[in-house]
Amino acid sequence: AKSLQGSPRMSLLILTGDLMFTSRVQMAARAAGKQAHAALSVARALELLAANDITTACIDLSAPGVDAATLPALREAARVQPLK
């Protein structure tokens, strides 16, 4: 498993409609010297995944547009394995 400390190039995607959570995660990522990309929609998340070397994705399952049909597309676009 990758950690925030383990990879200097680590970039994080946050897909959620909760702006307070997004702000907190972005501040924590910056404090760890990492970059966090925020998306308020599945479409924006897919754009960010295509344009950036994102190694970790944090997906709010209650975010608008996130459902059983969109999760496989997000996982494939992210090129990361789900946590087990």
PDB file of C-alpha atoms in Angstrom:
ATOM      1  CA  ALA A   1       0.000   0.000   0.000  1.00  0.00           C
ATOM      2  CA  LYS A   2       1.196   3.481  -0.822  1.00  0.00           C
ATOM      3  CA  SER A   3       1.328   6.133   1.868  1.00  0.00           C
ATOM      4  CA  LEU A   4       1.425   9.925   1.766  1.00  0.00           C
ATOM      5  CA  GLN A   5       5.014   9.845   2.976  1.00  0.00           C
ATOM      6  CA  GLY A   6       6.199   7.119   0.589  1.00  0.00           C
ATOM      7  CA  SER A   7       6.064   8.817  -2.813  1.00  0.00           C
ATOM      8  CA  PRO A   8       7.204  12.376  -3.492  1.00  0.00           C
ATOM      9  CA  ARG A   9       5.167  12.411  -6.724  1.00  0.00           C
ATOM     10  CA  MET A  10       1.955  11.187  -5.093  1.00  0.00           C
ATOM     11  CA  SER A  11      -1.120  13.035  -6.219  1.00  0.00           C
ATOM     12  CA  LEU A  12      -4.569  12.599  -4.702  1.00  0.00           C
ATOM     13  CA  LEU A  13      -8.041  12.921  -6.231  1.00  0.00           C
ATOM     14  CA  ILE A  14     -10.930  13.882  -3.968  1.00  0.00           C
ATOM     15  CA  LEU A  15     -14.423  13.377  -5.407  1.00  0.00           C
ATOM     16  CA  THR A  16     -17.023  14.733  -3.020  1.00  0.00           C
ATOM     17  CA  GLY A  17     -19.653  17.418  -2.712  1.00  0.00           C
ATOM     18  CA  ASP A  18     -18.501  18.192   0.840  1.00  0.00           C
ATOM     19  CA  LEU A  19     -16.378  21.328   0.557  1.00  0.00           C
ATOM     20  CA  MET A  20     -15.263  21.228   4.215  1.00  0.00           C
ATOM     21  CA  PHE A  21     -13.915  17.677   3.822  1.00  0.00           C
ATOM     22  CA  THR A  22     -12.217  18.653   0.563  1.00  0.00           C
ATOM     23  CA  SER A  23     -10.553  21.636   2.230  1.00  0.00           C
ATOM     24  CA  ARG A  24      -9.269  19.523   5.120  1.00  0.00           C
ATOM     25  CA  VAL A  25      -7.841  16.831   2.842  1.00  0.00           C
ATOM     26  CA  GLN A  26      -6.190  19.429   0.612  1.00  0.00           C
ATOM     27  CA  MET A  27      -4.568  21.091   3.643  1.00  0.00           C
ATOM     28  CA  ALA A  28      -3.311  17.724   4.925  1.00  0.00           C
ATOM     29  CA  ALA A  29      -1.921  16.829   1.492  1.00  0.00           C
ATOM     30  CA  ARG A  30      -0.125  20.186   1.211  1.00  0.00           C
ATOM     31  CA  ALA A  31       1.314  19.736   4.708  1.00  0.00           C
ATOM     32  CA  ALA A  32       2.702  16.374   3.545  1.00  0.00           C
ATOM     33  CA  GLY A  33       4.141  18.007   0.413  1.00  0.00           C
ATOM     34  CA  LYS A  34       1.637  16.340  -1.903  1.00  0.00           C
ATOM     35  CA  GLN A  35      -0.905  17.631  -4.397  1.00  0.00           C
ATOM     36  CA  ALA A  36      -4.661  17.098  -4.039  1.00  0.00           C
ATOM     37  CA  HIS A  37      -7.089  17.628  -6.914  1.00  0.00           C
ATOM     38  CA  ALA A  38     -10.738  18.263  -6.031  1.00  0.00           C
ATOM     39  CA  ALA A  39     -13.701  17.272  -8.190  1.00  0.00           C
ATOM     40  CA  LEU A  40     -17.336  18.033  -7.472  1.00  0.00           C
ATOM     41  CA  SER A  41     -18.584  15.789 -10.295  1.00  0.00           C
ATOM     42  CA  VAL A  42     -17.766  12.434 -11.875  1.00  0.00           C
ATOM     43  CA  ALA A  43     -17.086  14.167 -15.205  1.00  0.00           C
ATOM     44  CA  ARG A  44     -14.516  16.487 -13.588  1.00  0.00           C
ATOM     45  CA  ALA A  45     -12.939  13.560 -11.725  1.00  0.00           C
ATOM     46  CA  LEU A  46     -12.483  11.692 -15.021  1.00  0.00           C
ATOM     47  CA  GLU A  47     -10.876  14.796 -16.570  1.00  0.00           C
ATOM     48  CA  LEU A  48      -8.467  15.137 -13.644  1.00  0.00           C
ATOM     49  CA  LEU A  49      -7.597  11.433 -13.751  1.00  0.00           C
ATOM     50  CA  ALA A  50      -6.796  11.676 -17.468  1.00  0.00           C
ATOM     51  CA  ALA A  51      -4.659  14.805 -17.095  1.00  0.00           C
ATOM     52  CA  ASN A  52      -2.675  14.014 -13.923  1.00  0.00           C
ATOM     53  CA  ASP A  53      -0.520  11.286 -12.416  1.00  0.00           C
ATOM     54  CA  ILE A  54      -2.980  10.495  -9.632  1.00  0.00           C
ATOM     55  CA  THR A  55      -1.953   7.630  -7.379  1.00  0.00           C
ATOM     56  CA  THR A  56      -4.754   7.738  -4.811  1.00  0.00           C
ATOM     57  CA  ALA A  57      -8.468   8.462  -5.128  1.00  0.00           C
ATOM     58  CA  CYS A  58     -10.865   9.295  -2.312  1.00  0.00           C
ATOM     59  CA  ILE A  59     -14.429   8.900  -3.586  1.00  0.00           C
ATOM     60  CA  ASP A  60     -17.453   9.956  -1.566  1.00  0.00           C
ATOM     61  CA  LEU A  61     -20.086   7.353  -2.405  1.00  0.00           C
ATOM     62  CA  SER A  62     -22.826   9.887  -1.632  1.00  0.00           C
ATOM     63  CA  ALA A  63     -21.447  12.497  -4.067  1.00  0.00           C
ATOM     64  CA  PRO A  64     -23.767  13.514  -6.913  1.00  0.00           C
ATOM     65  CA  GLY A  65     -23.421  11.169  -9.871  1.00  0.00           C
ATOM     66  CA  VAL A  66     -21.517   8.466  -8.008  1.00  0.00           C
ATOM     67  CA  ASP A  67     -23.281   5.132  -8.263  1.00  0.00           C
ATOM     68  CA  ALA A  68     -22.615   1.478  -9.078  1.00  0.00           C
ATOM     69  CA  ALA A  69     -22.397   2.309 -12.780  1.00  0.00           C
ATOM     70  CA  THR A  70     -19.748   5.053 -12.417  1.00  0.00           C
ATOM     71  CA  LEU A  71     -17.406   3.322  -9.948  1.00  0.00           C
ATOM     72  CA  PRO A  72     -15.845   0.915 -12.493  1.00  0.00           C
ATOM     73  CA  ALA A  73     -15.150   3.798 -14.887  1.00  0.00           C
ATOM     74  CA  LEU A  74     -13.520   5.807 -12.103  1.00  0.00           C
ATOM     75  CA  ARG A  75     -11.403   2.856 -11.004  1.00  0.00           C
ATOM     76  CA  GLU A  76     -10.290   2.121 -14.564  1.00  0.00           C
ATOM     77  CA  ALA A  77      -9.444   5.780 -15.204  1.00  0.00           C
ATOM     78  CA  ALA A  78      -7.534   5.982 -11.932  1.00  0.00           C
ATOM     79  CA  ARG A  79      -5.404   2.931 -12.768  1.00  0.00           C
ATOM     80  CA  VAL A  80      -5.275   2.104  -9.063  1.00  0.00           C
ATOM     81  CA  GLN A  81      -6.421  -0.938  -7.168  1.00  0.00           C
ATOM     82  CA  PRO A  82      -9.140  -0.634  -4.522  1.00  0.00           C
ATOM     83  CA  LEU A  83      -8.128  -1.027  -0.887  1.00  0.00           C
ATOM     84  CA  LYS A  84      -8.842  -4.466   0.525  1.00  0.00           C
TER      85      LYS A  84
END
